[in-house]
Short mmCIF file of C-alpha atoms in Angstrom, two decimals:
data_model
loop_
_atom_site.label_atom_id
_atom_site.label_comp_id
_atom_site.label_asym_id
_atom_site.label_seq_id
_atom_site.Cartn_x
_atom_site.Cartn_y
_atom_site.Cartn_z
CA UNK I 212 -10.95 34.80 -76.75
CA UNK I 213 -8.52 35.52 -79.75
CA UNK I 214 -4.75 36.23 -79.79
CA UNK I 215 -2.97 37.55 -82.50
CA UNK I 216 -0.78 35.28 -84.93
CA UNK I 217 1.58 38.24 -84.66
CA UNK I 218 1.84 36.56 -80.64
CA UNK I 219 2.63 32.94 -82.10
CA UNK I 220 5.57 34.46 -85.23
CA UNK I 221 7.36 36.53 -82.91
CA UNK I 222 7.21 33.60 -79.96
CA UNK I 223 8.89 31.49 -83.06
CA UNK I 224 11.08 33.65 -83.93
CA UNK I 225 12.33 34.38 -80.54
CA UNK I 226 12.87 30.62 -79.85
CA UNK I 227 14.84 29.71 -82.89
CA UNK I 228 16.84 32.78 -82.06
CA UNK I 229 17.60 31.19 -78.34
CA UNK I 230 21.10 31.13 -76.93
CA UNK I 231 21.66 28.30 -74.95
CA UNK I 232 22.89 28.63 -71.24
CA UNK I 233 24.07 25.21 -70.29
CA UNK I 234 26.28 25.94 -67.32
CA UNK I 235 23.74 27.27 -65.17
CA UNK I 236 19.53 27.79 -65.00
CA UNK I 237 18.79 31.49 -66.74
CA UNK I 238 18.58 34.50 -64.62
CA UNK I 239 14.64 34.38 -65.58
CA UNK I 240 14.34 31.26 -64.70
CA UNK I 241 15.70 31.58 -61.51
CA UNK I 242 13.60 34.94 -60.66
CA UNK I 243 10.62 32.99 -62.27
CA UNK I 244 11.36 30.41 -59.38
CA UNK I 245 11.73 32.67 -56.45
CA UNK I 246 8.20 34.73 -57.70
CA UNK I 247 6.51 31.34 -57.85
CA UNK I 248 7.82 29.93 -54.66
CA UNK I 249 7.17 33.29 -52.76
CA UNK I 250 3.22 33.31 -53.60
CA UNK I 251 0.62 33.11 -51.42
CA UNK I 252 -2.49 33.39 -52.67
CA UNK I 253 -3.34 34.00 -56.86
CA UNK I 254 -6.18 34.61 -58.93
CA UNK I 255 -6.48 34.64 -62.70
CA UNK I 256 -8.47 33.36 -65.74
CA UNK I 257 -6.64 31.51 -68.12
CA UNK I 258 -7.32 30.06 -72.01
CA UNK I 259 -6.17 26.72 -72.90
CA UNK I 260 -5.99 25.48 -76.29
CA UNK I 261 -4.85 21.50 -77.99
CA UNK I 262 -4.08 21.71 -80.94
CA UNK I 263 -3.13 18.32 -82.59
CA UNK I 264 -3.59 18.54 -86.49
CA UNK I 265 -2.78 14.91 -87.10
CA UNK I 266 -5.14 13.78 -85.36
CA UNK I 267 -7.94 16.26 -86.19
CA UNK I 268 -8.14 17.14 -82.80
CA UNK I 269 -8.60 20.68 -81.86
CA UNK I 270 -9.89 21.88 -78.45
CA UNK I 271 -10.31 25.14 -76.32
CA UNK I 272 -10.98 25.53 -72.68
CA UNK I 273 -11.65 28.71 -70.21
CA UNK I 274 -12.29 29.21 -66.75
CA UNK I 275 -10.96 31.33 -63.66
CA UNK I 276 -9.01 29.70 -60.57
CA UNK I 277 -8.53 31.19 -56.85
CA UNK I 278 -5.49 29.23 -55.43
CA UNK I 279 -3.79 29.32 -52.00
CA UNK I 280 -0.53 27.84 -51.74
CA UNK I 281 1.59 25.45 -48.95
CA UNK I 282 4.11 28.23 -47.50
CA UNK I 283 5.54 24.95 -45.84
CA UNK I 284 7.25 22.75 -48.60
CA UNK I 285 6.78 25.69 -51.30
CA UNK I 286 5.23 23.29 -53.65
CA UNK I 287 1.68 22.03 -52.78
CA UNK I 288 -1.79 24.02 -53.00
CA UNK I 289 -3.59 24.63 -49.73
CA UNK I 290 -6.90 25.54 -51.39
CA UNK I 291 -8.09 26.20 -54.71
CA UNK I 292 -11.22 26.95 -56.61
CA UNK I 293 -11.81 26.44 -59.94
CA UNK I 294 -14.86 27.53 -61.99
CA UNK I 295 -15.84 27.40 -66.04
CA UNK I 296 -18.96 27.12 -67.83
CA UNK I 297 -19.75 23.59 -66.87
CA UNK I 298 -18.31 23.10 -63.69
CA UNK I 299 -16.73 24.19 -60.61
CA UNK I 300 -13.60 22.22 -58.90
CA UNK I 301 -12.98 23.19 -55.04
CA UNK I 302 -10.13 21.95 -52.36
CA UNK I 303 -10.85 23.13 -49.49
CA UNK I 304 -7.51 21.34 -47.58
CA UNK I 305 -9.56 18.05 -46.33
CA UNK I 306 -11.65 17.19 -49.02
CA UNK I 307 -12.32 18.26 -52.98
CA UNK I 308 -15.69 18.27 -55.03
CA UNK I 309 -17.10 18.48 -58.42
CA UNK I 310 -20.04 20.54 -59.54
CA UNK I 311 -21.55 19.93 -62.87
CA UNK I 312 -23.57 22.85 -64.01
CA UNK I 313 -25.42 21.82 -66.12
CA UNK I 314 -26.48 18.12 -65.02
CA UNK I 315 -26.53 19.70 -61.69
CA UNK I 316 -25.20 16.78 -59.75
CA UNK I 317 -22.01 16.73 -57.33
CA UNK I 318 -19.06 14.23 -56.61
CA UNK I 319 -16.83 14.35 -53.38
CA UNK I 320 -13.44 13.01 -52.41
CA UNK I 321 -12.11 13.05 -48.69
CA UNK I 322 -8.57 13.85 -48.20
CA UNK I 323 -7.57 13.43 -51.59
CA UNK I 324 -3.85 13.10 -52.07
CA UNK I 325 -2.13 15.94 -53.88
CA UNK I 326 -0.50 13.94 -56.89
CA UNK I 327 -4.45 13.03 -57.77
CA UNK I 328 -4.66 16.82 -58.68
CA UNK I 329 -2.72 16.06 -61.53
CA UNK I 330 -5.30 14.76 -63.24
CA UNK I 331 -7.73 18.04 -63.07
CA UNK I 332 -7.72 19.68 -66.88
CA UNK I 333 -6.95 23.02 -65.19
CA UNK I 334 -3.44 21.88 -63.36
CA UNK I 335 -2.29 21.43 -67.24
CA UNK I 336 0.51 23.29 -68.22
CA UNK I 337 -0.62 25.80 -65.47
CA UNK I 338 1.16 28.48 -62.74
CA UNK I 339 -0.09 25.63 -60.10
CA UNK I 340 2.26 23.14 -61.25
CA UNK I 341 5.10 24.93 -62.91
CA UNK I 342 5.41 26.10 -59.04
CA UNK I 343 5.62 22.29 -57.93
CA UNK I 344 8.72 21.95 -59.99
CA UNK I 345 10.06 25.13 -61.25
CA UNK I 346 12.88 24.16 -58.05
CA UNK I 347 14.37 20.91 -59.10
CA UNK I 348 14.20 22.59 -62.78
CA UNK I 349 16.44 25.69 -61.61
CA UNK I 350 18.37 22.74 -59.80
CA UNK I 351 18.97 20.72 -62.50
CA UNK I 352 22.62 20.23 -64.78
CA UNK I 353 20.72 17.75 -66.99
CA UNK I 354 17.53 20.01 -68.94
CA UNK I 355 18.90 22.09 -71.62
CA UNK I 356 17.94 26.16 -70.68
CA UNK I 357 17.41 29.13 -72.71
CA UNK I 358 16.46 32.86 -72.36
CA UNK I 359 15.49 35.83 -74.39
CA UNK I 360 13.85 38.93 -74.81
CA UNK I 361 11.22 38.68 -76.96
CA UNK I 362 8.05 41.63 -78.22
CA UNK I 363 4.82 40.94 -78.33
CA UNK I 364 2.56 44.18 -79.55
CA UNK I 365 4.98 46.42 -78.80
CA UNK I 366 5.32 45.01 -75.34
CA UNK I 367 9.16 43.34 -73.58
CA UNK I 368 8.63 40.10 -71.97
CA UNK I 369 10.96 37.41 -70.98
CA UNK I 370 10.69 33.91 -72.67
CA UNK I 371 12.57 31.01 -71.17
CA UNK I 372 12.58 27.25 -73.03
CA UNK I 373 13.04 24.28 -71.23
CA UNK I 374 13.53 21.36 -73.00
CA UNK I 375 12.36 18.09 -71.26
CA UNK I 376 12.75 14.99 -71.96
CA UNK I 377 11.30 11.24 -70.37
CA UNK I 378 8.55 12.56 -69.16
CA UNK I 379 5.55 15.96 -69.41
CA UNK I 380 5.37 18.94 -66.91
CA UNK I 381 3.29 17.32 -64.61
CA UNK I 382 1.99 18.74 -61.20
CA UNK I 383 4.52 17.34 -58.63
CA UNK I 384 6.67 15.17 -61.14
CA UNK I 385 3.32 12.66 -60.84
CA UNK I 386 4.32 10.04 -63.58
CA UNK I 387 2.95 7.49 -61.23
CA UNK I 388 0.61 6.07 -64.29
CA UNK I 389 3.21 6.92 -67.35
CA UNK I 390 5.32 5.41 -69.69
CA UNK I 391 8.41 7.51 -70.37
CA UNK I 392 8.69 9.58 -73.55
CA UNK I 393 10.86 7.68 -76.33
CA UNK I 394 14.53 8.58 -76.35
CA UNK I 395 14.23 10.57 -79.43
CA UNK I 396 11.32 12.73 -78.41
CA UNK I 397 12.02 15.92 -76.56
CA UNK I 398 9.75 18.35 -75.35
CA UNK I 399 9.83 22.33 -75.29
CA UNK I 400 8.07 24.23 -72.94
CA UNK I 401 8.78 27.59 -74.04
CA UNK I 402 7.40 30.45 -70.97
CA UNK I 403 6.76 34.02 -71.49
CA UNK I 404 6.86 36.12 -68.56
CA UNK I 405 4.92 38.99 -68.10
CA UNK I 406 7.52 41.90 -66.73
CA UNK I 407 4.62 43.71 -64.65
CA UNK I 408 3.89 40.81 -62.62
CA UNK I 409 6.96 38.54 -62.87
CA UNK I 410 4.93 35.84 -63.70
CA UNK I 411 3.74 33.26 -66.70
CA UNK I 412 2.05 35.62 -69.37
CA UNK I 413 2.00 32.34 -71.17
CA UNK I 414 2.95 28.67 -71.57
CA UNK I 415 3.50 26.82 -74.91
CA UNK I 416 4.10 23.09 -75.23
CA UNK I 417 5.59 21.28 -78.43
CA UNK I 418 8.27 18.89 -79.46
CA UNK I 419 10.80 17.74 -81.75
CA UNK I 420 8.30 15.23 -83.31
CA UNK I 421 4.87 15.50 -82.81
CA UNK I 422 2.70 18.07 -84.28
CA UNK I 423 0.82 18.76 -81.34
CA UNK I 424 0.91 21.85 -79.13
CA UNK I 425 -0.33 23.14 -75.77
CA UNK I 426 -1.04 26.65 -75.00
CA UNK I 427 -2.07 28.15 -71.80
CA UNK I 428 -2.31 31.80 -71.22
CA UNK I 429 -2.78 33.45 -67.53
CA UNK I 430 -4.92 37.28 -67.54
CA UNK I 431 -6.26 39.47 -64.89
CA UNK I 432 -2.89 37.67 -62.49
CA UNK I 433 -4.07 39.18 -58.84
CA UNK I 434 -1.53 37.91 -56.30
CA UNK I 435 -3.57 39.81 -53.82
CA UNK I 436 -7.43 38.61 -54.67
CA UNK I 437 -10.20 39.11 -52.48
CA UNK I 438 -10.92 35.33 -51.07
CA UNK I 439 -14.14 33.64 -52.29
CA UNK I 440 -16.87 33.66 -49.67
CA UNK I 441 -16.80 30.85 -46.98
CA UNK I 442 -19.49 28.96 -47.89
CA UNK I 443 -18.39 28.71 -51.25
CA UNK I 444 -15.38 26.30 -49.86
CA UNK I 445 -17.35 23.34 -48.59
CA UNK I 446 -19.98 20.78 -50.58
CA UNK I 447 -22.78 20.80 -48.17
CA UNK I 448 -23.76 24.36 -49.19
CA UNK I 449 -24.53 23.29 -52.56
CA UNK I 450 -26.65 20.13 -51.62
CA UNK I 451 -29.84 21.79 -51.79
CA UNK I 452 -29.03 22.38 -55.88
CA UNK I 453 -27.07 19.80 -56.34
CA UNK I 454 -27.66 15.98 -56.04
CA UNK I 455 -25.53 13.16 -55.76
CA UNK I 456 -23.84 12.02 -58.79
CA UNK I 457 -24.61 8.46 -59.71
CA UNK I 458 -21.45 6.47 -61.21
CA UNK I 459 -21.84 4.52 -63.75
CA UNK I 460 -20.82 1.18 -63.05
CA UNK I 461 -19.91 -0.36 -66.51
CA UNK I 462 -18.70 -3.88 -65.92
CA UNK I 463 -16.55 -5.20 -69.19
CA UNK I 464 -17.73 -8.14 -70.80
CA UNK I 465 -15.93 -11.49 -69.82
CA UNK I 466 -14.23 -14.03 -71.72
CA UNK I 467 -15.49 -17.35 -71.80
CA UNK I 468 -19.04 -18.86 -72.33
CA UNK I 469 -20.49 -14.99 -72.91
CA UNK I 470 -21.68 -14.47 -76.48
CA UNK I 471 -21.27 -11.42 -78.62
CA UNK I 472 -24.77 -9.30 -78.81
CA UNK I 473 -25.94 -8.78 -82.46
CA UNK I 474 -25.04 -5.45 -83.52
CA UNK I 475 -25.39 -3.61 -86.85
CA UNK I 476 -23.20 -0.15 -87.67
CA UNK I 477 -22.60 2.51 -90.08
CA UNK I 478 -19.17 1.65 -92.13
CA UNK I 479 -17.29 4.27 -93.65
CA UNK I 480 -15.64 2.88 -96.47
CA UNK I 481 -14.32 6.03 -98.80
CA UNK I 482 -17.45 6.11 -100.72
CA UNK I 483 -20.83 5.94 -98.52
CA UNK I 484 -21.80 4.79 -95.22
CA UNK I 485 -23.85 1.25 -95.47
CA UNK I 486 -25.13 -0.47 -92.07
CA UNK I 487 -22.89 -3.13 -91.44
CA UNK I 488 -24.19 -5.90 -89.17
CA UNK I 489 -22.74 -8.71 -87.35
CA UNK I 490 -24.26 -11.26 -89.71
CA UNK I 491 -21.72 -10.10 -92.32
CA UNK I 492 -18.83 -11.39 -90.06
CA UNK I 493 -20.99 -14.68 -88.97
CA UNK I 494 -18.10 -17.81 -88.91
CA UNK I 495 -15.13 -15.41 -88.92
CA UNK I 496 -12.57 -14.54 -85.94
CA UNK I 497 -13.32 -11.24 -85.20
CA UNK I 498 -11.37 -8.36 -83.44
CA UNK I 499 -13.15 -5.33 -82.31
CA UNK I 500 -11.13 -2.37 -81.42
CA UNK I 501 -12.72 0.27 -79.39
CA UNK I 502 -11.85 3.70 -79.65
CA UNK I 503 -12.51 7.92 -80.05
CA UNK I 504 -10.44 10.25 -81.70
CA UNK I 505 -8.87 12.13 -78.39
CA UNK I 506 -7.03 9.34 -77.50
CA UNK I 507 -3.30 8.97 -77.87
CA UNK I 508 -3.15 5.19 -77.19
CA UNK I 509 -6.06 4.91 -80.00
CA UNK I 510 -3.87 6.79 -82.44
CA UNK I 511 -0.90 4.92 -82.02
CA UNK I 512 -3.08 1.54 -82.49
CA UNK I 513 -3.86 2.21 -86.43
CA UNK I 514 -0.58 0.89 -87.26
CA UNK I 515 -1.21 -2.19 -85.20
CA UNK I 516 -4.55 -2.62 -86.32
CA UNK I 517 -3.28 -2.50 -89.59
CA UNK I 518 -0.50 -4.66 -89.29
CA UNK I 519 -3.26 -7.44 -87.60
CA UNK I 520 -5.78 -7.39 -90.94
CA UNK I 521 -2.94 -7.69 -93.34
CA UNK I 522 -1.17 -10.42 -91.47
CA UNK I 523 -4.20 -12.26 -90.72
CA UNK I 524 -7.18 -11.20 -92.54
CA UNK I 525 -9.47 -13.28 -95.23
CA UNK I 526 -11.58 -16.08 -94.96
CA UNK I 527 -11.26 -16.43 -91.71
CA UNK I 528 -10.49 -13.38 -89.55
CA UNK I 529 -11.79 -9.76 -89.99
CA UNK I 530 -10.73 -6.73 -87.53
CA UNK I 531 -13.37 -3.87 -87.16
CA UNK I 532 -12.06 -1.06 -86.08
CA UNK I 533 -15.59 0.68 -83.86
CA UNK I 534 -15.51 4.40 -83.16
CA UNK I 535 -18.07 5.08 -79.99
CA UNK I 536 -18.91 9.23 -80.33
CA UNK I 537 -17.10 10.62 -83.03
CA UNK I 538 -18.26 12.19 -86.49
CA UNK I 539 -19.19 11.25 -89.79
CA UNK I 540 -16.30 13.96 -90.69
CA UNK I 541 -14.03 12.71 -88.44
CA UNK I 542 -14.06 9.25 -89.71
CA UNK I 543 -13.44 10.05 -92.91
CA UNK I 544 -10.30 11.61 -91.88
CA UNK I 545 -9.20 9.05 -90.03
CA UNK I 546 -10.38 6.68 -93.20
CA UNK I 547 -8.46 9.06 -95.94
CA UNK I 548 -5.29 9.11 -93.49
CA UNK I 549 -5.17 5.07 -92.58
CA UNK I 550 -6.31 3.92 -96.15
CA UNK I 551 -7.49 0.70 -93.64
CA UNK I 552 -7.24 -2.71 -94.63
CA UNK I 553 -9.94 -3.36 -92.19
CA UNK I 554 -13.47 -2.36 -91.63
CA UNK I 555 -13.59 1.29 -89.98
CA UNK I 556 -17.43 1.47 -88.01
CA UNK I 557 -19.00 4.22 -86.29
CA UNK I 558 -21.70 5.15 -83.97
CA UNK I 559 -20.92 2.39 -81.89
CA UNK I 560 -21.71 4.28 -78.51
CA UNK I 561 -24.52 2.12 -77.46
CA UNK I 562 -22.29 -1.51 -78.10
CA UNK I 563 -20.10 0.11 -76.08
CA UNK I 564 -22.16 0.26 -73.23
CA UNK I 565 -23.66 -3.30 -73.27
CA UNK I 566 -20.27 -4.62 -73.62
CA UNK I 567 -18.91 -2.26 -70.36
CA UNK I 568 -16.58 -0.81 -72.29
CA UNK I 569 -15.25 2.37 -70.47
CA UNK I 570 -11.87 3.07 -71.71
CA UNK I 571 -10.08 3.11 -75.15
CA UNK I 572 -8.55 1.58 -76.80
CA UNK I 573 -10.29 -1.56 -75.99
CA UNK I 574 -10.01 -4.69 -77.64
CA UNK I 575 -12.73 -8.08 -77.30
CA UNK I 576 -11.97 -10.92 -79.47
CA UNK I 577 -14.55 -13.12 -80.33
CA UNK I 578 -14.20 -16.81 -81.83
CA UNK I 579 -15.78 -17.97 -85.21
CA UNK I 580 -18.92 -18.93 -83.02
CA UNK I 581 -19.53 -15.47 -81.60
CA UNK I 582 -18.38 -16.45 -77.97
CA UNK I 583 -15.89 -14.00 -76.17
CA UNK I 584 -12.24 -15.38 -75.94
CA UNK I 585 -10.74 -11.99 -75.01
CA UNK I 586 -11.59 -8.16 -73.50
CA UNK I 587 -9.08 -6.33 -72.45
CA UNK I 588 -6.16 -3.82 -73.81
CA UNK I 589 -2.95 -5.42 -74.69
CA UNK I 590 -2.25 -5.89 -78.48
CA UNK I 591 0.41 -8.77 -77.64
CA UNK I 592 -1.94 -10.91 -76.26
CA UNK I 593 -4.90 -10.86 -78.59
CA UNK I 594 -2.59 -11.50 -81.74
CA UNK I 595 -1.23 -14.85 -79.40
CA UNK I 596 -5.03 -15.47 -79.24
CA UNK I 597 -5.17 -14.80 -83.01
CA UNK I 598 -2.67 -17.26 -83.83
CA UNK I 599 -4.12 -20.07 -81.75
CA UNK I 600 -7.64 -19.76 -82.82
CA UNK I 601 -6.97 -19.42 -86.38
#
């Protein structure tokens, strides 16, 4: 699905043309709210795109959604269903499930709490949740507020920018699991509504600081849809096709008397890619950090992995910085943008797994005999570790 750059100049130019309303929410924004709150039931197919140049990270994602919403607190989803090319996501109001398509295998939740739906890819930036919040945002004296007409081919719209700060658009304010934003960081969620329907056309997510952006856009918007047939709502109609799926149960490795495995790697080093084994780092203190390119955490650890190697690297300690899945062409981005001081390894997928490593960044430290002294996450703790064992 493509969409004009003429969409993306003229959404620019409308914002930086913005006139700020601080006194009270915008009229759109209010008649956004009382659309959103009003709905019923919705269908539409949206396109999501993250686009994060710094971090060569670039990602699209499509799919279609049937929703029914809570005409109780005006916030909550009854029901939804949710259905792209891999997978389909269903809540049928006591339990949700997971098909994957392709590996055709199923996973099942009983009376999962709404805040969990958060998580789902497809609540992102999406009608779902802007109708969670769009309340306490039209409530609000402390989020700047804009409005403005803006064209796109020829066609009026409305586009309204909040600007957030602390924390994301999340689906039901769940920062439950987040650390707020830095002071200086703000965030503008800039939403173009679509004049036919009175709702999103489109939502666009940047900031003051980052590169990064997130775009949604919402087509074929039905606020009348036919509902998807009733079998289609519960997980025992697709158990014939679909089998249990089996979780993986990785385990990370422990500190103490467990030994590090011997290992050998490809390094990237500017130039070529030579194996690199463990025997190379045989009598040093080592630091292995874990990590994969679409990972915010992992980004914001170069600097610290940097700072570690030049503080405390030579003779005796050597940080190896281990990408699990990525490419040979994403490394050597990451390699021409860090200029490392350390070693920077890839295809380091299957170390991963016999160490139980199932999250990133993640950090083991191992002594100058190979054994274990640390697996975990937290940087301040592993350079304490570093300075002891030294």
């Amino acid at each position: 699905m493509k969409y004009s750059l003429f969409i993306s100049i003229m959404l620019v130019t409308a914002i930086n043309r913005l006139e700020a309303k601080t006194n009270r929410p915008p009229d759109a924004l209010v008649a956004l709210s009382k659309k959103l709150t009003a709905l019923q039931t919705i269908s539409f197919q949206f396109y999501r795109e993250i686009n994060n140049p710094d971090n060569n990270y670039f990602n699209t994602f499509t799919g279609s959604c049937y929703i029914e919403f809570n005409q109780t607190d005006k916030q909550t989803v009854s029901r939804y269903r949710m259905e792209c090319d891999s997978y389909i996501s269903v809540y049928n109001g006591s339990e949700d499930f997971f098909l994957d398509k392709k590996l055709k295998t199923y996973s099942q939740r009983a009376q999962p709490k709404q805040r969990s739906f958060s998580t789902q890819t497809f609540f992102l930036n999406s009608i779902q949740t802007l109708r969670s919040v769009i309340q306490q945002w039209v409530q609000s004296d402390s989020m700047l507020m804009f409005e403005r007409d803006t064209l796109i081919q020829n066609k009026s719209y409305k586009l309204v920018q909040v600007n957030k700060r602390q924390y994301p658009l999340e689906y039901l304010n769940n920062f439950d699991k987040m650390d707020p934003l830095p002071d200086s960081v703000t965030l503008f969620y800039s939403i173009i509504i679509d004049p036919e329907t009175g709702l999103p056309y489109q939502v666009l997510q940047t900031s003051n600081r980052y590169s990064s952006s997130f775009k949604t856009v919402f087509t074929n918007v039905n606020t009348r849809p036919a509902e998807p047939e009733a079998d289609s709502w519960f997980c025992s109609t697709y158990q014939k096709e679909y089998q249990p799926r089996k979780k993986e149960n990785r385990q990370l490795i422990a500190s103490g008397a467990v030994m590090m495995p011997v290992w050998s790697m490809r390094e990237y080093n500017g130039k070529d890619t030579p194996v690199f084994s463990s025997s190379a780092v045989t009598g040093k203190l080592v630091l292995y950090d874990f990590w994969i390119k679409g990972c915010g955490p992992c980004m914001a650890s170069f600097p610290i992995q940097q700072r570690l190697q030049k503080t405390y690297g030579g003779d005796h300690f050597q940080l190896l910085s281990v990408n699990t899945v990525d490419k040979k062409e994403d490394i050597s981005f990451f390699y021409k943008r860090e200029q490392p001081l350390y070693k920077m390894l890839y295809e380091g997928e299957a170390m991963a797994k016999e160490l139980g490593i199932d999250s990133y960044p993640t950090l083991i430290l191992a002594d100058k005999t190979g054994k274990v002294i640390y697996a975990g996450h937290n940087y301040e703790k592993v350079e304490e570790l570093i300075k002891t064992n030294l």
